[in-house]
PDB file of C-alpha atoms in Angstrom:
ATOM      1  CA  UNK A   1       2.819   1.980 -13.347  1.00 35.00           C
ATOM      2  CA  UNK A   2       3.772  -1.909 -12.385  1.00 41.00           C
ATOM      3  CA  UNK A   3       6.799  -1.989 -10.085  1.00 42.00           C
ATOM      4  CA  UNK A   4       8.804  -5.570  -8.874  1.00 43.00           C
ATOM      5  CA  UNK A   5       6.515  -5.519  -6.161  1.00 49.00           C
ATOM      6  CA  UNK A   6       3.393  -5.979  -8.116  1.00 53.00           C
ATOM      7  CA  UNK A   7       4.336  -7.802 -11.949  1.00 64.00           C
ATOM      8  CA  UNK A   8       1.319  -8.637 -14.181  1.00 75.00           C
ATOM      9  CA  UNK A   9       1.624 -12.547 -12.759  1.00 81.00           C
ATOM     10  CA  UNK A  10       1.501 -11.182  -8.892  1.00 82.00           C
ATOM     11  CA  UNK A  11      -1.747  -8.985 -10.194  1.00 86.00           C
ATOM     12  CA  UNK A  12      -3.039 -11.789 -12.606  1.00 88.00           C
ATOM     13  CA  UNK A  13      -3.234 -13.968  -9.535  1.00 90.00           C
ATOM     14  CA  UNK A  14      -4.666 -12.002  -6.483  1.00 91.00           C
ATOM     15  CA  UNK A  15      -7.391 -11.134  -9.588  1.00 92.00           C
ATOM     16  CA  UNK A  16      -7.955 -14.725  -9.596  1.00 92.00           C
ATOM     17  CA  UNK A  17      -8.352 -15.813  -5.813  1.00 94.00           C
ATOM     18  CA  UNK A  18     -10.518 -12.421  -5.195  1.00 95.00           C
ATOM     19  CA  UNK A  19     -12.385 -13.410  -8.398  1.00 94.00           C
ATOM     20  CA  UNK A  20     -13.140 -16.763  -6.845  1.00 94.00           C
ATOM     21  CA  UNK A  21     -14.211 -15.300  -3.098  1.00 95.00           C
ATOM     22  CA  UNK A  22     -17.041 -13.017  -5.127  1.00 95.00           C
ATOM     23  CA  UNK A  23     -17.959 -15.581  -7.339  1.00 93.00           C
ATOM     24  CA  UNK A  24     -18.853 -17.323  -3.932  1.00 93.00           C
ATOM     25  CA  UNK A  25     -21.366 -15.184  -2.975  1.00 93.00           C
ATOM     26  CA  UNK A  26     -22.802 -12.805  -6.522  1.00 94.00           C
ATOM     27  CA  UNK A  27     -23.836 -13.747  -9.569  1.00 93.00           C
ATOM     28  CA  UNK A  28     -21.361 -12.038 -11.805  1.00 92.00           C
ATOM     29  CA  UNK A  29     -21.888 -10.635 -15.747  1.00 91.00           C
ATOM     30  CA  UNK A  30     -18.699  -8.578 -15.711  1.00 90.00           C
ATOM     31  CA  UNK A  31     -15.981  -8.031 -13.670  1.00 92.00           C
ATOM     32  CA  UNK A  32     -13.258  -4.939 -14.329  1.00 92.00           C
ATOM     33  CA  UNK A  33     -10.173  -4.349 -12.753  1.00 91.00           C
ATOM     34  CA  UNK A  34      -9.195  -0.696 -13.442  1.00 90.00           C
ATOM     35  CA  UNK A  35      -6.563   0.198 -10.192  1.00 88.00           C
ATOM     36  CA  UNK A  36      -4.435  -1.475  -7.187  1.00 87.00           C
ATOM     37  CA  UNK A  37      -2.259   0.351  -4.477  1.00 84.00           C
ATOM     38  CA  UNK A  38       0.185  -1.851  -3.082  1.00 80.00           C
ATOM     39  CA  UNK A  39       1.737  -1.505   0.425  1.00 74.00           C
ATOM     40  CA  UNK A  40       4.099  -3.676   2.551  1.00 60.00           C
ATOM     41  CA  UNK A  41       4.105  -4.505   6.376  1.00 53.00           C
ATOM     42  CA  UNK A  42       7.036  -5.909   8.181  1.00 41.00           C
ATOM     43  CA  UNK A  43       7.433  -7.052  11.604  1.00 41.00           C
ATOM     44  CA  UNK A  44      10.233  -8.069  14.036  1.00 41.00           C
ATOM     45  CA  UNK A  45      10.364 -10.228  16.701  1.00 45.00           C
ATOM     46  CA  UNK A  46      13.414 -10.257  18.769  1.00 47.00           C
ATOM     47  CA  UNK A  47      12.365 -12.851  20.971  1.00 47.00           C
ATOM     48  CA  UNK A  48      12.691 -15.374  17.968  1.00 50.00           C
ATOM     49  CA  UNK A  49      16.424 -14.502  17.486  1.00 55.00           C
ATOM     50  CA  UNK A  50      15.335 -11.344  15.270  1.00 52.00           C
ATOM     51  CA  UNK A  51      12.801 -13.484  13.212  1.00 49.00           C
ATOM     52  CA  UNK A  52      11.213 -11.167  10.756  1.00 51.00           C
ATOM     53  CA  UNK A  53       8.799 -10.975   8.017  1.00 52.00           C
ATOM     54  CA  UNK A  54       6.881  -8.781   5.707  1.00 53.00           C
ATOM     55  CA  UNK A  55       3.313  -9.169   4.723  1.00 64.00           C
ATOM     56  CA  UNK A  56       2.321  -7.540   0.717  1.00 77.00           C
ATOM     57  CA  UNK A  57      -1.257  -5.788   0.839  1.00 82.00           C
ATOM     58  CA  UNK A  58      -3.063  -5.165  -2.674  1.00 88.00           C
ATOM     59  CA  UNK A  59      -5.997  -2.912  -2.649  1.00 91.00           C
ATOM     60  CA  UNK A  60      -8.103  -3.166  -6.242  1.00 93.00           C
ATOM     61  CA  UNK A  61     -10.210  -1.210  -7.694  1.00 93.00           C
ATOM     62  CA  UNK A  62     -12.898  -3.439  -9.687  1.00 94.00           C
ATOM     63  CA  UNK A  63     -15.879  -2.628 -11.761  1.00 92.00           C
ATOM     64  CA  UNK A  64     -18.240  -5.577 -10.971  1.00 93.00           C
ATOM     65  CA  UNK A  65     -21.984  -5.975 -12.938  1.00 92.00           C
ATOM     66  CA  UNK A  66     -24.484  -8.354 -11.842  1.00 92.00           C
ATOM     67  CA  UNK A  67     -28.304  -8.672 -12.449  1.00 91.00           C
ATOM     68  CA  UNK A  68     -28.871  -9.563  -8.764  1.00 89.00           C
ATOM     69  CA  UNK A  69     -27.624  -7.428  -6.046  1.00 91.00           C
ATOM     70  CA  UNK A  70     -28.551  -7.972  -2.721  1.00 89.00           C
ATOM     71  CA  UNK A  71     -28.893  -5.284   0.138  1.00 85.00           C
ATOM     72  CA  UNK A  72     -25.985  -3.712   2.034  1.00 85.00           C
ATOM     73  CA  UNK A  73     -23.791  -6.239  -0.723  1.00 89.00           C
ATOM     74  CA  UNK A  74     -21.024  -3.673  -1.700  1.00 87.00           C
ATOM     75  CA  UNK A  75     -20.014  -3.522   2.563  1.00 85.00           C
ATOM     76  CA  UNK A  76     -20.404  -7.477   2.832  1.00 90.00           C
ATOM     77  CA  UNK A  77     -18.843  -8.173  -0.347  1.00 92.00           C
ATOM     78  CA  UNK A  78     -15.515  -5.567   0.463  1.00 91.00           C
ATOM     79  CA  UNK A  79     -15.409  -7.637   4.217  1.00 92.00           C
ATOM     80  CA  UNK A  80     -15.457 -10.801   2.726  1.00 94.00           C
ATOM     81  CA  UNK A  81     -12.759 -10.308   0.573  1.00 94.00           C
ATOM     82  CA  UNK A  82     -10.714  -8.573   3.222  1.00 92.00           C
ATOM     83  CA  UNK A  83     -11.656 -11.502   5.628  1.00 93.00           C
ATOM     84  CA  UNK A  84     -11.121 -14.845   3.332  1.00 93.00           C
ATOM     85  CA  UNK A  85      -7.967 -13.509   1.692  1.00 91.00           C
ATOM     86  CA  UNK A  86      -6.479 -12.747   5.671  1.00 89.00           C
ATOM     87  CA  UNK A  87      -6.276  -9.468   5.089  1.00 87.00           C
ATOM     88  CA  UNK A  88      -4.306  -9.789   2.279  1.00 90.00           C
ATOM     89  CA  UNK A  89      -6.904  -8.317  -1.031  1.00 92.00           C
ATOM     90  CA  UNK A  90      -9.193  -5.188  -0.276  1.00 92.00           C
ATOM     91  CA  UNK A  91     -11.133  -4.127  -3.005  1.00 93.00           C
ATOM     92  CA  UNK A  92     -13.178  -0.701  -3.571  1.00 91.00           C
ATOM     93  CA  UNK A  93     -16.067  -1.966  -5.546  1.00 92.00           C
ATOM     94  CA  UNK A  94     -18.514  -0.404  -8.167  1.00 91.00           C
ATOM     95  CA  UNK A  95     -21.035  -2.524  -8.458  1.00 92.00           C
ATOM     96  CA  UNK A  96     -24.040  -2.037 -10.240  1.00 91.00           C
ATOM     97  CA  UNK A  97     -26.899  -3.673 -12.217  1.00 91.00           C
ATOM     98  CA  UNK A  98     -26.062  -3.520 -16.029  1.00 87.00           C
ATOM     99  CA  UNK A  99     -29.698  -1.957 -16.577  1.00 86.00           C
ATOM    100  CA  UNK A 100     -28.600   0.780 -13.883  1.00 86.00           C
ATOM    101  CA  UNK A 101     -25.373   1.779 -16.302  1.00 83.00           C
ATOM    102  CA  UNK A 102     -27.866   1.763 -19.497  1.00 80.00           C
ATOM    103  CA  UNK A 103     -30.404   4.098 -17.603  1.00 80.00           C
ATOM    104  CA  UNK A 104     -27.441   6.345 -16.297  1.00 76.00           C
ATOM    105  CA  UNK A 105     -27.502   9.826 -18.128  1.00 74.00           C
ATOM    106  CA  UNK A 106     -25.563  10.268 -20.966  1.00 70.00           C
ATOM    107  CA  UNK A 107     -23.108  12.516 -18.749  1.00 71.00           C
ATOM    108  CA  UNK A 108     -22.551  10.295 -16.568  1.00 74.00           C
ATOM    109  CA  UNK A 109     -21.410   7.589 -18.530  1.00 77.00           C
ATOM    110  CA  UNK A 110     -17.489   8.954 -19.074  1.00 78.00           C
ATOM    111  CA  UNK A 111     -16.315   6.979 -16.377  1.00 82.00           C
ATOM    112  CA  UNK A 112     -17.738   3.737 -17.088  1.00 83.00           C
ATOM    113  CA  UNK A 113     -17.041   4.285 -20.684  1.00 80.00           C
ATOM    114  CA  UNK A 114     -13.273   4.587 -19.590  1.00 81.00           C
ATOM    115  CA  UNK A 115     -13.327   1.420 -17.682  1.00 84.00           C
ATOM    116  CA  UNK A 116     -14.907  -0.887 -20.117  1.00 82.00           C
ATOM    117  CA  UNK A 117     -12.778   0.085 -22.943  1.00 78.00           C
ATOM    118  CA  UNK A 118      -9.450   0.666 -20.929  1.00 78.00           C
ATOM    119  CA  UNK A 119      -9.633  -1.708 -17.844  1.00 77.00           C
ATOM    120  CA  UNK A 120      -9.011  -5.397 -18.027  1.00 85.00           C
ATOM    121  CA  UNK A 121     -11.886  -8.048 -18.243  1.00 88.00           C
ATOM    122  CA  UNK A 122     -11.523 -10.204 -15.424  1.00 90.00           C
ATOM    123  CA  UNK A 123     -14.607 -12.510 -15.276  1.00 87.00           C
ATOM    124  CA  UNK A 124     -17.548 -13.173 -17.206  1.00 82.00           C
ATOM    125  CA  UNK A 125     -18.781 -11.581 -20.960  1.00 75.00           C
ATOM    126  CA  UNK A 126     -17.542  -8.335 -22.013  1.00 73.00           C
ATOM    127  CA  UNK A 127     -20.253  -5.879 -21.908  1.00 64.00           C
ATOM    128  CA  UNK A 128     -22.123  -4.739 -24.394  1.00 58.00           C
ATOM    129  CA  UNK A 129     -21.320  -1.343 -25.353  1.00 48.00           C
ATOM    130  CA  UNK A 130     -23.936  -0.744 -28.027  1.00 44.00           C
ATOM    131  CA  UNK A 131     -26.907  -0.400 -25.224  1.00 52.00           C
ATOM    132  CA  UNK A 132     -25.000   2.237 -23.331  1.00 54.00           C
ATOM    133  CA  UNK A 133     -24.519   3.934 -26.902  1.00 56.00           C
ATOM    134  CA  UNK A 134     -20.819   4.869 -26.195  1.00 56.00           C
ATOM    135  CA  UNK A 135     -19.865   6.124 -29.453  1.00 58.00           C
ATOM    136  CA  UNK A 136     -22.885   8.966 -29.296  1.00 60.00           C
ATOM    137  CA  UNK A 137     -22.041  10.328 -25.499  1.00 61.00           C
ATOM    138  CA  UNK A 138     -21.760  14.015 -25.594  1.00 62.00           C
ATOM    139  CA  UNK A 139     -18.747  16.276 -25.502  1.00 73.00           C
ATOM    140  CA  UNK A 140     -17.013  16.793 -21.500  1.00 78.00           C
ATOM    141  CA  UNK A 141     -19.664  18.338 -19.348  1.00 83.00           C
ATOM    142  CA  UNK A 142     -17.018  21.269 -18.274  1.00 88.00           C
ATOM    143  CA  UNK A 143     -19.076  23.453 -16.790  1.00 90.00           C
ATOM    144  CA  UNK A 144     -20.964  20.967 -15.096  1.00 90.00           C
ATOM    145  CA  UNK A 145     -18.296  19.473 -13.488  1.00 92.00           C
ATOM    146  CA  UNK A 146     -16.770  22.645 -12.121  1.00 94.00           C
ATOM    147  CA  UNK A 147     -19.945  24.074 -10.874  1.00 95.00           C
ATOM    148  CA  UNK A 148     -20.903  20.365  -9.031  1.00 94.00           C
ATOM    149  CA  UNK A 149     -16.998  20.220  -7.756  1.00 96.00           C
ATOM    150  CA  UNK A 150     -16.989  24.007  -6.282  1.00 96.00           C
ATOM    151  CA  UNK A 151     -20.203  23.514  -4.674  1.00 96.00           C
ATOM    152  CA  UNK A 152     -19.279  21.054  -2.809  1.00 95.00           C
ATOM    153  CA  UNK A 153     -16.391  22.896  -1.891  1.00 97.00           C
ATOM    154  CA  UNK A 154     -17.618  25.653  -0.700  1.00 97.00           C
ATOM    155  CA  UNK A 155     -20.547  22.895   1.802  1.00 97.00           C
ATOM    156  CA  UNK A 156     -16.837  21.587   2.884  1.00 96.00           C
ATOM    157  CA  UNK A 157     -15.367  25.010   3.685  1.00 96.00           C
ATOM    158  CA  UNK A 158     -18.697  25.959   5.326  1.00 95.00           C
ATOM    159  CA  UNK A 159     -19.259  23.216   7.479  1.00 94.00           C
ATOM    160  CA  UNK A 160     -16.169  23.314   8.705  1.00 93.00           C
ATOM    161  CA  UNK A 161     -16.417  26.570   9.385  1.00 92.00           C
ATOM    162  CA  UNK A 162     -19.079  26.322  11.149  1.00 89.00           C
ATOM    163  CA  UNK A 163     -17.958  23.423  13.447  1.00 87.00           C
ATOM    164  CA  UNK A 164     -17.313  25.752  16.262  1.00 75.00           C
ATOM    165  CA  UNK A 165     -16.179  22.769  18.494  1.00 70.00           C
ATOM    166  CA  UNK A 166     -17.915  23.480  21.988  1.00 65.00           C
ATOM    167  CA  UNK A 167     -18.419  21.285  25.078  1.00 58.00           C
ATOM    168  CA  UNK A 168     -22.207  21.229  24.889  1.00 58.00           C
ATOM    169  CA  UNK A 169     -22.410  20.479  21.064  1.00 62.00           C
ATOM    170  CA  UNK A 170     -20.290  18.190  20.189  1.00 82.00           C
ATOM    171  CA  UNK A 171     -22.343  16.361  18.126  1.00 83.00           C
ATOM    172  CA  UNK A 172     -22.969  18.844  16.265  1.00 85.00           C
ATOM    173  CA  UNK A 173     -19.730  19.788  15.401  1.00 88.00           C
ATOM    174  CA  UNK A 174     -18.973  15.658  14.701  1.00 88.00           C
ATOM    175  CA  UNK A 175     -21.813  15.962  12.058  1.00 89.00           C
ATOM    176  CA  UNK A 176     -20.539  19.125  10.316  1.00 92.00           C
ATOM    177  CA  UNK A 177     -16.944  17.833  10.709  1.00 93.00           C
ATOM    178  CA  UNK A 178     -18.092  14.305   8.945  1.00 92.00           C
ATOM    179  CA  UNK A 179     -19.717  16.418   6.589  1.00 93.00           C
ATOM    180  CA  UNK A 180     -17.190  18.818   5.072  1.00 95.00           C
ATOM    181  CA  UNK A 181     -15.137  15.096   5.249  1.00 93.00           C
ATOM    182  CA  UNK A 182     -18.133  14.177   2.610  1.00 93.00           C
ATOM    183  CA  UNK A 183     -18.621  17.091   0.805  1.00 95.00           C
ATOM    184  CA  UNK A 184     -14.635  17.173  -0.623  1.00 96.00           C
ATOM    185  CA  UNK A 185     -14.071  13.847  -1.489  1.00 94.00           C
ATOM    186  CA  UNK A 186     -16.950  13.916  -3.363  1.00 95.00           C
ATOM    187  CA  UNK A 187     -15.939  17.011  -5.155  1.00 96.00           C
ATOM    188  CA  UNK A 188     -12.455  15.624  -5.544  1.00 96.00           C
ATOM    189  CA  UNK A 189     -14.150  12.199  -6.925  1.00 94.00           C
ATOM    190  CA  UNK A 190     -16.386  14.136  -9.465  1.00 94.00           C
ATOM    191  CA  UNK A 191     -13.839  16.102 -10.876  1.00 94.00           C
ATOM    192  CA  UNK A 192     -11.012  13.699 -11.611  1.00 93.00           C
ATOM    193  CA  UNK A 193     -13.531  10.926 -12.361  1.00 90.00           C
ATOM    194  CA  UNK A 194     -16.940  11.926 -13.851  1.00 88.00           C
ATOM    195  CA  UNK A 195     -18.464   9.548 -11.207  1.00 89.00           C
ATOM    196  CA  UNK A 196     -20.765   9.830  -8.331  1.00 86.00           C
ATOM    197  CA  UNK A 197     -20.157   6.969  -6.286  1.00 85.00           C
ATOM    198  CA  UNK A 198     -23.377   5.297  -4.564  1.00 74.00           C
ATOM    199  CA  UNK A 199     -22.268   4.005  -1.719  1.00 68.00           C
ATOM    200  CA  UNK A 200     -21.354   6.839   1.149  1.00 74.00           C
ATOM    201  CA  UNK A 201     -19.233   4.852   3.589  1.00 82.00           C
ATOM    202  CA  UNK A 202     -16.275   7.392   4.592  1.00 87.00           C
ATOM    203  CA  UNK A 203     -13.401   4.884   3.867  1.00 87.00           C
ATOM    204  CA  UNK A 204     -14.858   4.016   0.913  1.00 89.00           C
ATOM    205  CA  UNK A 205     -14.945   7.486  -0.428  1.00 91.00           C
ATOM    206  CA  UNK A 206     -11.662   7.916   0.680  1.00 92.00           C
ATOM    207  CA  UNK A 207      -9.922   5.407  -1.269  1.00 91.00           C
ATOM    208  CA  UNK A 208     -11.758   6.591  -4.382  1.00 92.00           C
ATOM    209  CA  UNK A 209     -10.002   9.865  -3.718  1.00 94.00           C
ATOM    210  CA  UNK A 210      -6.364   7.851  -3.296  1.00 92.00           C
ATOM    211  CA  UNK A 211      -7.356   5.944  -6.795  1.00 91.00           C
ATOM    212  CA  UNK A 212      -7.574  10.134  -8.020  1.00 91.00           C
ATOM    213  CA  UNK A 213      -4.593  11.167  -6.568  1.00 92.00           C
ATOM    214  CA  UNK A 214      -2.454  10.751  -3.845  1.00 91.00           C
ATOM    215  CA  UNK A 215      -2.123  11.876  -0.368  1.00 93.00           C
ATOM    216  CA  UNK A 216       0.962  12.096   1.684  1.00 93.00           C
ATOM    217  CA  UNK A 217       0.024   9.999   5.293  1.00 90.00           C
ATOM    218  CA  UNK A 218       1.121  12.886   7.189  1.00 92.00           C
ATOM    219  CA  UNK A 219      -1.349  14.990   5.757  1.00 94.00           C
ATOM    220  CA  UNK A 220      -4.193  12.201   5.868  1.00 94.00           C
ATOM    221  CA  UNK A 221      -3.893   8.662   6.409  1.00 90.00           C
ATOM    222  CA  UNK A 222      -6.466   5.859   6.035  1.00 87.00           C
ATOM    223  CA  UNK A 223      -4.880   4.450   9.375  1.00 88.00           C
ATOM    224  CA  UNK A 224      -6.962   7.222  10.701  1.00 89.00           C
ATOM    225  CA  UNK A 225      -9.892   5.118  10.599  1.00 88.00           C
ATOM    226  CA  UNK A 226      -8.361   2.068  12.475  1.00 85.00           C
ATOM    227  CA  UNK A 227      -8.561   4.632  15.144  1.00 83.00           C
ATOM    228  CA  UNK A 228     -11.566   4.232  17.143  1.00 81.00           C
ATOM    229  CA  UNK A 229     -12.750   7.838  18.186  1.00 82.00           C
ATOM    230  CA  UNK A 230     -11.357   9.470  14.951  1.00 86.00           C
ATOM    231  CA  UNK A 231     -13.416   6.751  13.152  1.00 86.00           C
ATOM    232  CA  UNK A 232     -16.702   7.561  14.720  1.00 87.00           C
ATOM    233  CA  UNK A 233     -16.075  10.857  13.762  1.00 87.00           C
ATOM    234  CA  UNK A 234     -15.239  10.519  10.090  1.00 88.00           C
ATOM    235  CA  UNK A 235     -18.216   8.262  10.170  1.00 85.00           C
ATOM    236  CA  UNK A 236     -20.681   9.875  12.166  1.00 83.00           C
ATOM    237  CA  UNK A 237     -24.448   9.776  11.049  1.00 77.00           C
ATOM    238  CA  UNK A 238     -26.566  11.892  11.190  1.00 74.00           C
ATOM    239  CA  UNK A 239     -29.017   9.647  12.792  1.00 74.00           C
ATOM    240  CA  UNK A 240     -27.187  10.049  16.018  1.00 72.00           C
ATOM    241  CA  UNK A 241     -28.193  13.812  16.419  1.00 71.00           C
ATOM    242  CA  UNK A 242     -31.866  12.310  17.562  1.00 72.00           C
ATOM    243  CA  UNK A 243     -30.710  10.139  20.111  1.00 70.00           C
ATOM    244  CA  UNK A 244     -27.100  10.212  21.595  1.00 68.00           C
ATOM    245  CA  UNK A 245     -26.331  13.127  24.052  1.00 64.00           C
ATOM    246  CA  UNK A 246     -23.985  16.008  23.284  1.00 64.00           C
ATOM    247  CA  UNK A 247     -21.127  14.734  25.548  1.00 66.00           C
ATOM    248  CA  UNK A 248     -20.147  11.963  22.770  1.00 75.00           C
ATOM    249  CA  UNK A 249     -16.997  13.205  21.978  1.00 82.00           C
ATOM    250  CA  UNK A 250     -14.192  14.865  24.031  1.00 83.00           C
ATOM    251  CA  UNK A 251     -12.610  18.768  22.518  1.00 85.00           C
ATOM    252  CA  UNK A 252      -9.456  16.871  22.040  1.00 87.00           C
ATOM    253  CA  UNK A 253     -11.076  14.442  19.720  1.00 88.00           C
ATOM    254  CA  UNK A 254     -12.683  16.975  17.666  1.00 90.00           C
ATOM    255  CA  UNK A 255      -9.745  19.238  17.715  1.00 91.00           C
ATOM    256  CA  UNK A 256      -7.821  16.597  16.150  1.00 91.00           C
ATOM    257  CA  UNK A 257     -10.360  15.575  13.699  1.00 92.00           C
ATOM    258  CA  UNK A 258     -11.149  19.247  12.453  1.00 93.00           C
ATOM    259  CA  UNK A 259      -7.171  19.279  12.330  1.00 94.00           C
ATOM    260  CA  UNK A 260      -7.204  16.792   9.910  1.00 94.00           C
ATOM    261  CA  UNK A 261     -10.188  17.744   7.754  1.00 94.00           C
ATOM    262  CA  UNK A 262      -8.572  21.665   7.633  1.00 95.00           C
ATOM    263  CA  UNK A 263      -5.443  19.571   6.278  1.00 95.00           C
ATOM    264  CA  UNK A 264      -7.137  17.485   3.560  1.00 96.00           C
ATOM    265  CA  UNK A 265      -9.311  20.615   2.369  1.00 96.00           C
ATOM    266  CA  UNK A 266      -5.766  22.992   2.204  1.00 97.00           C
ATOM    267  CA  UNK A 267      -3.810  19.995   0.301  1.00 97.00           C
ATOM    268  CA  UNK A 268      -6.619  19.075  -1.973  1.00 97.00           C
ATOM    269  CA  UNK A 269      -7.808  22.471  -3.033  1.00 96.00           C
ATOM    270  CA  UNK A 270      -5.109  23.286  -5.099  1.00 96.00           C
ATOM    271  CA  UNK A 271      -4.900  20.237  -6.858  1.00 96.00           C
ATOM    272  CA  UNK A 272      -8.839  20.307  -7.799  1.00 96.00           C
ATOM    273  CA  UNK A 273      -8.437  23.764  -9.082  1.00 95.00           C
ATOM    274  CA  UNK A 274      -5.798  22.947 -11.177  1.00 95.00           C
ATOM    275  CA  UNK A 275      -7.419  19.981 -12.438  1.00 94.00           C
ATOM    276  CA  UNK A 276     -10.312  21.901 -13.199  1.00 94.00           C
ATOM    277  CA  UNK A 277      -8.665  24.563 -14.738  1.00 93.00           C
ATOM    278  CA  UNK A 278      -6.807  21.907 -17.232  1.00 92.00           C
ATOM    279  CA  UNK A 279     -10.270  20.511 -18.057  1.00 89.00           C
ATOM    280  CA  UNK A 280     -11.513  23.935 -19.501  1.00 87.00           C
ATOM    281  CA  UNK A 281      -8.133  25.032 -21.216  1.00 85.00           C
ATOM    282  CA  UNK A 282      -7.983  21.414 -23.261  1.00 78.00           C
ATOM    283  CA  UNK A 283     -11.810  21.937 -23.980  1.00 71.00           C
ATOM    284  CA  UNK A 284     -11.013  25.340 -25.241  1.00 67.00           C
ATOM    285  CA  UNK A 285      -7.856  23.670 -27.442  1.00 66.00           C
ATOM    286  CA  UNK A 286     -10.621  21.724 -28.711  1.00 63.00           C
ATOM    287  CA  UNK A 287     -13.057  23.909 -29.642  1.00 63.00           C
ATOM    288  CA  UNK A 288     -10.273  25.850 -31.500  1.00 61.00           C
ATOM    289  CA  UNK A 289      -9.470  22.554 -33.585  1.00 57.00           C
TER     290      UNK A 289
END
């Protein structure tokens, strides 16, 4: 829903400037806008006789196809944008080779589907919908959604479980912590969406599961990650279990960051169920029709 704070013109433009920053640096055949969160940031400076001012932030979600797509590009493309606009535009990008969305399985297709018939062209040529056969995708995969969404959250429960947080393996419980992180946004991505993202990076994920539905910043905030040790938690790899030691992070740091997984999993639960269990009843509606 558009609000004063972000009219079609404020939208139409910050499209435009972030359009030209890509353009910059990837070849582009399509570009989809599908999303934004807005949020405002005052200050106050009492030394300048109260001077005060308030920065607007737009976040976008954008679909973006190109037939060249360099390594690590999705994190270097999201930075630049962040960096040339000042911090103004972030973006959580899908991008992908237009051969990749011909060869995805038919199943898979939903939430592209949604995108390139709902969402707004921004740049480029609209794309062609008769190679990704559109019209001829199969009914809802229920039951595959709900058995890929619980299993992954019943890895989160697990993990988490199992993340007995203990001086002398605290990596390990970092790992299993970062995991069950994973495991149900993933779930929570998959089951609102149809859509299994490929790109892993924590924050990422994260605001593909605010573009689903939101979360209250006292039970999880993305200003989590702006913290340093948090961070390295939330984004611990697995990589590290070879080499680091198992003094890395402090109980306190771990205590917090299982405290904040446990809340995610206990708010989001609910509200997957329930989406999952409105998925089946309007497939059974339809069946009955």
């Amino acid at each position: 829903m558009l609000t004063n704070l972000h009219p079609p013109k404020v939208i139409e433009f910050a499209l435009s400037q972030i359009t030209e920053i890509l353009k910059k640096h990837i070849e582009i055949t399509s570009l989809y806008y599908f999303g934004m969160q807005s949020s405002a940031q005052g200050t106050h400076n009492s030394l300048n006789n109260g001077a005060s001012k308030q920065q607007q932030h737009y976040h976008f979600y954008l679909l973006l196809l190109s037939k060249h797509i360099s390594t690590n590009a999705l994190a270097n493309l999201s930075d630049i944008v962040r960096q040339d606009s000042g911090g103004k535009y972030t973006v959580s990008l899908l991008l992908y080779m237009p051969k990749q969305l011909i060869a995805a399985s038919d199943h898979h297709k939903y939430f592209f589907c949604k995108i390139i018939q709902s969402g707004g062209l921004v740049e480029g040529s609209p794309f062609e919908l008769a190679p990704l056969q559109l019209s001829q995708i199969p009914k809802l995969d229920i039951k595959g959604i709900t058995n890929y969404t619980q299993d992954r959250i019943a890895i989160a429960k697990h993990c988490l479980h199992l993340s007995d947080i203990k001086e002398n393996a605290s990596i390990l419980s970092a790992h299993l912590i970062r995991l069950s992180f994973e495991q149900l946004r993933l779930s929570t991505i998959y089951a609102f969406l149809n859509y299994h993202p490929q790109h892993y990076h924590p924050l990422y994920l994260f605001k593909l599961v605010l573009f689903c539905h939101e979360i209250p910043p006292n039970i999880f905030s993305e200003h989590l990650f702006e913290q340093s040790l948090l961070k390295s938690i939330f984004c611990f790899h697995h990589t590290e279990l070879r080499y680091r030691s198992s003094a890395l992070f402090s109980s306190a740091d771990l205590h917090m960051a299982y405290f904040y997984s446990q809340c995610l999993l206990d708010y989001l639960l609910p509200i997957v169920n329930h989406h999952l269990q409105t998925l089946k009843t309007a497939s059974h509606e339809n069946e009955k029709t």
